[in-house]
JSON list of C-alpha atoms in Angstrom, two decimals:
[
{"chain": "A", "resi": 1, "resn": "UNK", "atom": "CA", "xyz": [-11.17, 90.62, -69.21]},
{"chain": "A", "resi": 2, "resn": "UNK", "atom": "CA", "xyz": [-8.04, 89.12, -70.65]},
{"chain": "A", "resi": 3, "resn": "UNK", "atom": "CA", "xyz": [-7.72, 85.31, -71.77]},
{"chain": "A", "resi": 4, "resn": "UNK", "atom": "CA", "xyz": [-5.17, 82.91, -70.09]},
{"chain": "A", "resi": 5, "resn": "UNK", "atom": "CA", "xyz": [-2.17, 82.66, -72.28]},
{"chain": "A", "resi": 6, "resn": "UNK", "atom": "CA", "xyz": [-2.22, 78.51, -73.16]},
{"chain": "A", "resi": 7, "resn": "UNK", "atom": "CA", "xyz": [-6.37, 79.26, -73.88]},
{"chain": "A", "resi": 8, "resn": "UNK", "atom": "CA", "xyz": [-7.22, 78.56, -77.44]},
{"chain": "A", "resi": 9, "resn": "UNK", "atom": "CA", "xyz": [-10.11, 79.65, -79.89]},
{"chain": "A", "resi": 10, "resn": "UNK", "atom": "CA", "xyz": [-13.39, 78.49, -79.52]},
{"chain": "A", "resi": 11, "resn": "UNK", "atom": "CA", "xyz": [-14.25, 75.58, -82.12]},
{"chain": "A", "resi": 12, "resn": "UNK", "atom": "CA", "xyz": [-16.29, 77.68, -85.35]},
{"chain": "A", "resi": 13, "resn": "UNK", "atom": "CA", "xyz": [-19.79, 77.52, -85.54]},
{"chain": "A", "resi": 14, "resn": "UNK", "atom": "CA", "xyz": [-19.28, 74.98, -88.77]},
{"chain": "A", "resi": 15, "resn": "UNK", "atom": "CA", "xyz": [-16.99, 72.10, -86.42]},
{"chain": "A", "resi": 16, "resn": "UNK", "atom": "CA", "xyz": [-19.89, 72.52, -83.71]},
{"chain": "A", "resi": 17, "resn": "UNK", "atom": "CA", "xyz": [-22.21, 71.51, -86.11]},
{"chain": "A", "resi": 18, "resn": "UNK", "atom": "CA", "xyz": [-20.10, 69.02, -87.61]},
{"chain": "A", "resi": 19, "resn": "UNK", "atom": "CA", "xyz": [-19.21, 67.20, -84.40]},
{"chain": "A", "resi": 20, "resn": "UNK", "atom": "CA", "xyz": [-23.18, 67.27, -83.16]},
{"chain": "A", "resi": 21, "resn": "UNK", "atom": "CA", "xyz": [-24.17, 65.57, -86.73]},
{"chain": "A", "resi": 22, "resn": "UNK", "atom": "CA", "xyz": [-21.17, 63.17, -86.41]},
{"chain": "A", "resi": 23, "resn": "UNK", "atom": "CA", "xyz": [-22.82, 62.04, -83.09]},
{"chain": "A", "resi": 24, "resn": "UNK", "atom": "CA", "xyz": [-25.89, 61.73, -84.71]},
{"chain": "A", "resi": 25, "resn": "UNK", "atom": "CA", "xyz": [-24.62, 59.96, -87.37]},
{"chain": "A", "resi": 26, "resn": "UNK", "atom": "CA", "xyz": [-25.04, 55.88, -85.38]},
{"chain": "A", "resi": 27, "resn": "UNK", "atom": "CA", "xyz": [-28.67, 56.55, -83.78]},
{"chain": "A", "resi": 28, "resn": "UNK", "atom": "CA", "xyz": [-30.19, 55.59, -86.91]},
{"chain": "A", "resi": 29, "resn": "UNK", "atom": "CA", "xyz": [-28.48, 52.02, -87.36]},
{"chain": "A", "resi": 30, "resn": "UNK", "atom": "CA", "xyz": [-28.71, 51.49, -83.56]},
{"chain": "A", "resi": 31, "resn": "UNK", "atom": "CA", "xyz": [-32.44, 52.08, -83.28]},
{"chain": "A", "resi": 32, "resn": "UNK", "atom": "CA", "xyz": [-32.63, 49.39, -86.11]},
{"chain": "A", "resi": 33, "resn": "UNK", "atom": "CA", "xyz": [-30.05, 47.00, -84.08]},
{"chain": "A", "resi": 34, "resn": "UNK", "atom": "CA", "xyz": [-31.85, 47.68, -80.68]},
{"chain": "A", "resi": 35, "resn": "UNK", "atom": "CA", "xyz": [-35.43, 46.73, -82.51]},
{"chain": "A", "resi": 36, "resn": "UNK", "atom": "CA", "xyz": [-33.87, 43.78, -83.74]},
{"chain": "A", "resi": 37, "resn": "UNK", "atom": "CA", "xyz": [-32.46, 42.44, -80.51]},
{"chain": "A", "resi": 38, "resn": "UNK", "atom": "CA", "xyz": [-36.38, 43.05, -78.97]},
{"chain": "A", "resi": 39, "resn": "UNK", "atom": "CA", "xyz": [-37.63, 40.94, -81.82]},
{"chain": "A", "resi": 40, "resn": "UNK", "atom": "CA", "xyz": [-39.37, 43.39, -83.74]},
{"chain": "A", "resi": 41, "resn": "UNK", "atom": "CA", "xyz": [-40.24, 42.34, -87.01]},
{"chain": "A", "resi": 42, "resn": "UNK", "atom": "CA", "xyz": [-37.76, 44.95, -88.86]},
{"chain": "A", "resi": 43, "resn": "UNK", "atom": "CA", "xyz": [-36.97, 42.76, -91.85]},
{"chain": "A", "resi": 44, "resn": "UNK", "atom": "CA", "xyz": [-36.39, 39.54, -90.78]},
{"chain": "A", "resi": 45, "resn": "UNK", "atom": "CA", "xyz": [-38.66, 36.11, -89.90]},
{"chain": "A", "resi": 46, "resn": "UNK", "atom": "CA", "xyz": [-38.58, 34.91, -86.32]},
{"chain": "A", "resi": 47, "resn": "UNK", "atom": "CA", "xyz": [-37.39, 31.98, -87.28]},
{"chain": "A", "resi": 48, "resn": "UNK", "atom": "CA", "xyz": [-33.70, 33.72, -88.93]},
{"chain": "A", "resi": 49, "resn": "UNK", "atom": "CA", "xyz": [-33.40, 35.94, -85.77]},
{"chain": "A", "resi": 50, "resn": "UNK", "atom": "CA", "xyz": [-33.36, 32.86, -83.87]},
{"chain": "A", "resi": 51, "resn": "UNK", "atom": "CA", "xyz": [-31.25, 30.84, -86.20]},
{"chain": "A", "resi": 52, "resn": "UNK", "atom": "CA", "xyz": [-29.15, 33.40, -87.29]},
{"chain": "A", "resi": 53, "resn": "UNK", "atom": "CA", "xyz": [-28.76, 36.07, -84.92]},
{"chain": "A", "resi": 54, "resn": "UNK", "atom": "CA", "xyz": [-29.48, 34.38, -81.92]},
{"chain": "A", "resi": 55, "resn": "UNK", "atom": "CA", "xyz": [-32.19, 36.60, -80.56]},
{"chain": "A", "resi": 56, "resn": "UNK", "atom": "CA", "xyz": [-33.98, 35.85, -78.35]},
{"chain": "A", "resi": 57, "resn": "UNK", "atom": "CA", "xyz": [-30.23, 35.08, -76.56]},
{"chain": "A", "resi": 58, "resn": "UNK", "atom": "CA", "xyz": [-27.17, 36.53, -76.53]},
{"chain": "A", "resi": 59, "resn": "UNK", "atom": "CA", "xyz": [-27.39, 38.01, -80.24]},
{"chain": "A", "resi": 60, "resn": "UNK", "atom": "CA", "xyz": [-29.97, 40.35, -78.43]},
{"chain": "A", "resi": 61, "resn": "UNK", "atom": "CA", "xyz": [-26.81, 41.45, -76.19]},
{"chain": "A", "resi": 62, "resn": "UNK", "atom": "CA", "xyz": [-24.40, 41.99, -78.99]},
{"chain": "A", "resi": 63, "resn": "UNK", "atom": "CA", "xyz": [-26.41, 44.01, -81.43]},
{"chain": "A", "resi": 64, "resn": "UNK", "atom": "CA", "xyz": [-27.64, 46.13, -78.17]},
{"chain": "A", "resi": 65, "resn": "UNK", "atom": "CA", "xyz": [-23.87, 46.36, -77.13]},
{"chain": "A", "resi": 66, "resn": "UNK", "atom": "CA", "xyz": [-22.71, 47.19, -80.83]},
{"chain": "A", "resi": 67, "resn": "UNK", "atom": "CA", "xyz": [-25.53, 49.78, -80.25]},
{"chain": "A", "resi": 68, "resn": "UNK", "atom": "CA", "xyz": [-24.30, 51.26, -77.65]},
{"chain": "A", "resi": 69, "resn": "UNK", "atom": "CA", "xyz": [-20.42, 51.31, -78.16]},
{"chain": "A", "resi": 70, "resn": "UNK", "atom": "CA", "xyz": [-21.20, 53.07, -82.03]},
{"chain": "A", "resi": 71, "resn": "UNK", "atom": "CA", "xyz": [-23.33, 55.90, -80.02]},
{"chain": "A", "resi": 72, "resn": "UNK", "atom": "CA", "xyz": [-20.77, 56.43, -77.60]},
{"chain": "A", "resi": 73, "resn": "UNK", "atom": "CA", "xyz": [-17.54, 56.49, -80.19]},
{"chain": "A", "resi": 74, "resn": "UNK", "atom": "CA", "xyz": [-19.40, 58.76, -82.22]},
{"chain": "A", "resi": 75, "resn": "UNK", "atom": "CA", "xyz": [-20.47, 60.84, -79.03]},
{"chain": "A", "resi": 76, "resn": "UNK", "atom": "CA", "xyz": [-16.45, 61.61, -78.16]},
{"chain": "A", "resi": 77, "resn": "UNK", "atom": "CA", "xyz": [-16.28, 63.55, -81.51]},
{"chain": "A", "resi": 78, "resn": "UNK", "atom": "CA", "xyz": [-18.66, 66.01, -79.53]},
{"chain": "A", "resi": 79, "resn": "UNK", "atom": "CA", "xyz": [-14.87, 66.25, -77.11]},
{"chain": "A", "resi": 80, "resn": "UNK", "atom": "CA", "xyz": [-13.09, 67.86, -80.02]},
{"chain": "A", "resi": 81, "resn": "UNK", "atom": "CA", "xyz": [-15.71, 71.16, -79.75]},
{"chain": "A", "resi": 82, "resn": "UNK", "atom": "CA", "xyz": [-16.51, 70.77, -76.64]},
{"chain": "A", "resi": 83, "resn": "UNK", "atom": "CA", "xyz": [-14.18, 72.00, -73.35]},
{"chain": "A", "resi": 84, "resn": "UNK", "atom": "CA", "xyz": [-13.74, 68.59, -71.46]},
{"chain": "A", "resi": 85, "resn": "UNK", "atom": "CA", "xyz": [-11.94, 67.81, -75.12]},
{"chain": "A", "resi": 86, "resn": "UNK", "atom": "CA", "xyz": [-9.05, 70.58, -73.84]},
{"chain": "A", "resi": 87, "resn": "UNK", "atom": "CA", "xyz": [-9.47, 69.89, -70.20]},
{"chain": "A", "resi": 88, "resn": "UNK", "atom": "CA", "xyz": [-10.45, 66.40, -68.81]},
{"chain": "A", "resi": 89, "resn": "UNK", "atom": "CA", "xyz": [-13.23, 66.63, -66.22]},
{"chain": "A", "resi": 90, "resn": "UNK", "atom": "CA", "xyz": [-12.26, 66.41, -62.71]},
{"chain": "A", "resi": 91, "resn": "UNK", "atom": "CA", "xyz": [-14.49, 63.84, -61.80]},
{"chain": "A", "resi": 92, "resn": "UNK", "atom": "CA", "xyz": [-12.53, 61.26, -63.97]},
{"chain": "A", "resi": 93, "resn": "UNK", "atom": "CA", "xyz": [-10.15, 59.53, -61.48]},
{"chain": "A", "resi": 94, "resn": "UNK", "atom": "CA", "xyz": [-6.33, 60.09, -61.60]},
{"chain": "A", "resi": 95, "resn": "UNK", "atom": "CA", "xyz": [-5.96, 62.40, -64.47]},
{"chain": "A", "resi": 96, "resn": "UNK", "atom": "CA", "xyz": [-8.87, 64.59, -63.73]},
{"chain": "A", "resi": 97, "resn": "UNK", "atom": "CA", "xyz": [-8.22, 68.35, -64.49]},
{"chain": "A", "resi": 98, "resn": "UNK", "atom": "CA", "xyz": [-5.11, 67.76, -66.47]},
{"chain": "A", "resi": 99, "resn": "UNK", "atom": "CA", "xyz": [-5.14, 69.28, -70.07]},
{"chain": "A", "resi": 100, "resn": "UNK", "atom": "CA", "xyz": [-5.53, 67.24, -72.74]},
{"chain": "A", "resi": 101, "resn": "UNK", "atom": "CA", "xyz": [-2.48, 66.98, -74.97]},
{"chain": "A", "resi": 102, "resn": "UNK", "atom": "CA", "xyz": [-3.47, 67.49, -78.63]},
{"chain": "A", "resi": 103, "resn": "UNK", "atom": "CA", "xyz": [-2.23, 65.11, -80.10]},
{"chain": "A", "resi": 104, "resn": "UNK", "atom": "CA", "xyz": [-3.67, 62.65, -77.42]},
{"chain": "A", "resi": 105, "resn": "UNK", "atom": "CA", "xyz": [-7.19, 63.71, -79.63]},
{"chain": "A", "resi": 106, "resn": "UNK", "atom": "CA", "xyz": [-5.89, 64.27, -82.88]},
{"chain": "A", "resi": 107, "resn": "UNK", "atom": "CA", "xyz": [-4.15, 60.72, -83.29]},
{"chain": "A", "resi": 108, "resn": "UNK", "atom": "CA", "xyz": [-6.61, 58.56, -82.08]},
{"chain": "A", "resi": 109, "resn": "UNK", "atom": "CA", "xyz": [-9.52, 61.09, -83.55]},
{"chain": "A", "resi": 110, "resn": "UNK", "atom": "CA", "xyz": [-7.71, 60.80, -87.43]},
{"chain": "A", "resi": 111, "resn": "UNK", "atom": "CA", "xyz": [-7.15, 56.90, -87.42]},
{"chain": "A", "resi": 112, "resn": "UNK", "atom": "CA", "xyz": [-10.71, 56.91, -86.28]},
{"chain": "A", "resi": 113, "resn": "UNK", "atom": "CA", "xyz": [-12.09, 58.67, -89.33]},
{"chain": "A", "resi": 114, "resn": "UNK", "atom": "CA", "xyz": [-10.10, 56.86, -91.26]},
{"chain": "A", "resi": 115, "resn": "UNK", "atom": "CA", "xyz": [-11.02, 53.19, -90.36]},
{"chain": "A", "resi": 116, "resn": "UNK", "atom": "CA", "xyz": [-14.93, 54.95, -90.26]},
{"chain": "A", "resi": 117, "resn": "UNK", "atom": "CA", "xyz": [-14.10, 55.74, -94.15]},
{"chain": "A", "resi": 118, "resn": "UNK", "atom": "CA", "xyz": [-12.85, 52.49, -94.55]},
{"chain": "A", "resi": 119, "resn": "UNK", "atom": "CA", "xyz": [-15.80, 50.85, -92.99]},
{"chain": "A", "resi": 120, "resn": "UNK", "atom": "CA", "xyz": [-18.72, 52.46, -94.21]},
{"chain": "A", "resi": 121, "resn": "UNK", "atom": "CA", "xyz": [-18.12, 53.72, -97.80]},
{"chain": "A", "resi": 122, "resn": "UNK", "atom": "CA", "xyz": [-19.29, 50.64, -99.17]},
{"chain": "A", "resi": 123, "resn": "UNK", "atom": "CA", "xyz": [-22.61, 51.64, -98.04]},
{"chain": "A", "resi": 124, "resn": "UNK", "atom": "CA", "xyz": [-22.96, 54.06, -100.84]},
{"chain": "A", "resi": 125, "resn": "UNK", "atom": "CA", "xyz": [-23.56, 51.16, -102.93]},
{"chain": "A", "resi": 126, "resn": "UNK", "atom": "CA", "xyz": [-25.40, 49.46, -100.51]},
{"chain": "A", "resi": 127, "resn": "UNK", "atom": "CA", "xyz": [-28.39, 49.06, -103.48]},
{"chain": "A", "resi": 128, "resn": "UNK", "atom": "CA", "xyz": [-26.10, 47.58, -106.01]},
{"chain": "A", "resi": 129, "resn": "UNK", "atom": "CA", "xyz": [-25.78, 44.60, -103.67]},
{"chain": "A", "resi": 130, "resn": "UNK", "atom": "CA", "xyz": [-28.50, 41.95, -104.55]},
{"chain": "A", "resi": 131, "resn": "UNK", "atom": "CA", "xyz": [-30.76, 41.97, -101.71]},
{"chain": "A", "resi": 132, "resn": "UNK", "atom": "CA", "xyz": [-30.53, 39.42, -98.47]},
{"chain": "A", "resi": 133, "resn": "UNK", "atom": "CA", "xyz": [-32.55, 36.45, -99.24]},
{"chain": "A", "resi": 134, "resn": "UNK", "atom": "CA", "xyz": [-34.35, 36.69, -95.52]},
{"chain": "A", "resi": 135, "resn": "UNK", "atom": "CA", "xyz": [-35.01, 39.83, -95.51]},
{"chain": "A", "resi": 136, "resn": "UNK", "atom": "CA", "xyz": [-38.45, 40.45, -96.33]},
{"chain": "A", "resi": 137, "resn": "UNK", "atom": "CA", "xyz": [-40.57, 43.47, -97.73]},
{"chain": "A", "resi": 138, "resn": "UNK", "atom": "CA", "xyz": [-39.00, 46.94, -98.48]},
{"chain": "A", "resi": 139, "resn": "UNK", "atom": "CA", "xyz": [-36.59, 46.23, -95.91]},
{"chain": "A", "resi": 140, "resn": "UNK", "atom": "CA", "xyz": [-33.79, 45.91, -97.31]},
{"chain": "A", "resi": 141, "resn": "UNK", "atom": "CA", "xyz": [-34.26, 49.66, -98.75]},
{"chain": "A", "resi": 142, "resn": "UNK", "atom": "CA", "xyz": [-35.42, 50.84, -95.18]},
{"chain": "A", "resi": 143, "resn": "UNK", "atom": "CA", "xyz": [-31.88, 49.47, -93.52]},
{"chain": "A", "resi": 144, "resn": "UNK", "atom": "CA", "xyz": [-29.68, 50.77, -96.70]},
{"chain": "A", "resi": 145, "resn": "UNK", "atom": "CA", "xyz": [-31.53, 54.49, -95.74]},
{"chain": "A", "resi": 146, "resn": "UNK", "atom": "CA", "xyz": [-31.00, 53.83, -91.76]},
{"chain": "A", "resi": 147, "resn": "UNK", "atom": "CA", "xyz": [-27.22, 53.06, -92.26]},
{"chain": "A", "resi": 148, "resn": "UNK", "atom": "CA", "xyz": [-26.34, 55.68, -95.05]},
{"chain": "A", "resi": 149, "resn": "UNK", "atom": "CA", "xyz": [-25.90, 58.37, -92.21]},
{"chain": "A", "resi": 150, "resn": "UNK", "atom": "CA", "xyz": [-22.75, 56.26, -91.45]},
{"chain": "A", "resi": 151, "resn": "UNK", "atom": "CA", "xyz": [-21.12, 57.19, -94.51]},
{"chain": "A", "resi": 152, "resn": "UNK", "atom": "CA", "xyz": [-20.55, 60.51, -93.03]},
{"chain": "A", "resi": 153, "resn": "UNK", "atom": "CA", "xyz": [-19.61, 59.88, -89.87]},
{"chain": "A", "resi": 154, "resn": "UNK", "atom": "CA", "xyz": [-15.32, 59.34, -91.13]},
{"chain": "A", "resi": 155, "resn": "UNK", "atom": "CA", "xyz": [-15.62, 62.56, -93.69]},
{"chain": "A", "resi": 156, "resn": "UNK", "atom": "CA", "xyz": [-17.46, 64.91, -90.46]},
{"chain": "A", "resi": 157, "resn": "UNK", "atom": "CA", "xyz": [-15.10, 63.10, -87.68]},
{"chain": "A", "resi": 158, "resn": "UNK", "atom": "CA", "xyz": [-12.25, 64.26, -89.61]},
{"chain": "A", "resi": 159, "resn": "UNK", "atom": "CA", "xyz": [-12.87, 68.00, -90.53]},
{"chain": "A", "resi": 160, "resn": "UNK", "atom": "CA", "xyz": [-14.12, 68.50, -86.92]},
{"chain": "A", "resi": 161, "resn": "UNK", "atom": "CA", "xyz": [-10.23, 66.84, -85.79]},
{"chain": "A", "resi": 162, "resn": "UNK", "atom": "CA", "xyz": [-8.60, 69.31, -88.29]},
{"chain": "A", "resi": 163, "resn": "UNK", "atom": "CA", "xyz": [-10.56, 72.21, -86.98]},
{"chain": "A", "resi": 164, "resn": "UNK", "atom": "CA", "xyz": [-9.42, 71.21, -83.47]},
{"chain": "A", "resi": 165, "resn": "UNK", "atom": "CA", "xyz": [-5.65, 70.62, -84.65]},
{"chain": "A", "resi": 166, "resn": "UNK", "atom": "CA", "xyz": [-5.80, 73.95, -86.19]},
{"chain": "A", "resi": 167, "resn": "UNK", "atom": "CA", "xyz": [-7.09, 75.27, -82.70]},
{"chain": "A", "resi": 168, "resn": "UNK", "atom": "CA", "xyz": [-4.49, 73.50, -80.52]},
{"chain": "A", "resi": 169, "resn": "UNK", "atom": "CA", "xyz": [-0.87, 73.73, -82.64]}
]
């Protein structure tokens, strides 16, 4: 069996794992957001999550929706292993089936990593920072451990985008 002549190289076993672990990287912040917006007592009074995050209300939305948009950015670096990252699906209207142009990943995929870098390396000295005056208990160590993953999400998104580069020059 021969292989088309534009077909590139699978992604290596080590940008596979990468890109799944980059994905995984926002669940644990999320789950923390999403039991927030429900009320659960995850570090704060009742009386601050209605004062200062509005939940009940539309604070609930926004954390939930913060939620969600984080899991699915950092789902997309799964596209840069994956084939619908070479080929979009043809269930997507208009451009369905069309290859994806390289650099139509790698741009947007680098300046990604970079503003994640940007973002979240201040989290590595997240216990340096005096703690929040309403949170209460161990919480404030509990939250530092459930958004360290995020640290890595910039450093994994941009080794998996230089694997695929490599892949598609």
């Amino acid at each position: 069996m021969t292989t088309p002549p534009n077909a590139t190289a699978p992604a290596p076993r080590w940008a596979i794992r990468a890109a799944h672990a980059a994905a995984l990287t926002a669940v644990p912040s999320g789950l923390w957001r999403i039991a927030l917006a429900f009320g659960l007592p995850v570090g704060y009074s009742a009386q601050v999550l209605r004062h200062d995050f509005h939940i009940p209300g539309w604070g609930a939305v926004y954390v939930i929706g913060l939620s969600v948009v984080s899991e699915a950015l950092a789902l997309l670096t799964l596209g840069l292993v994956q084939p619908w990252g070479e080929v979009v699906p043809r269930w997507i209207p208009v451009i369905g089936g069309r290859r994806v142009r390289p650099l139509a990943a790698v741009i947007p995929a680098a300046l990604g990593s970079l503003g994640l870098v940007w973002l979240w390396t201040s989290l590595l000295f997240w216990w340096n920072v005096e703690e929040h005056p309403a949170m209460v208990g161990p919480w404030h160590t509990i939250v530092g451990v459930l958004y360290l993953p995020l640290v890595l999400w910039g450093p994994l998104l941009a080794a998996v985008t230089v694997s695929y580069y490599r892949r598609h020059r």
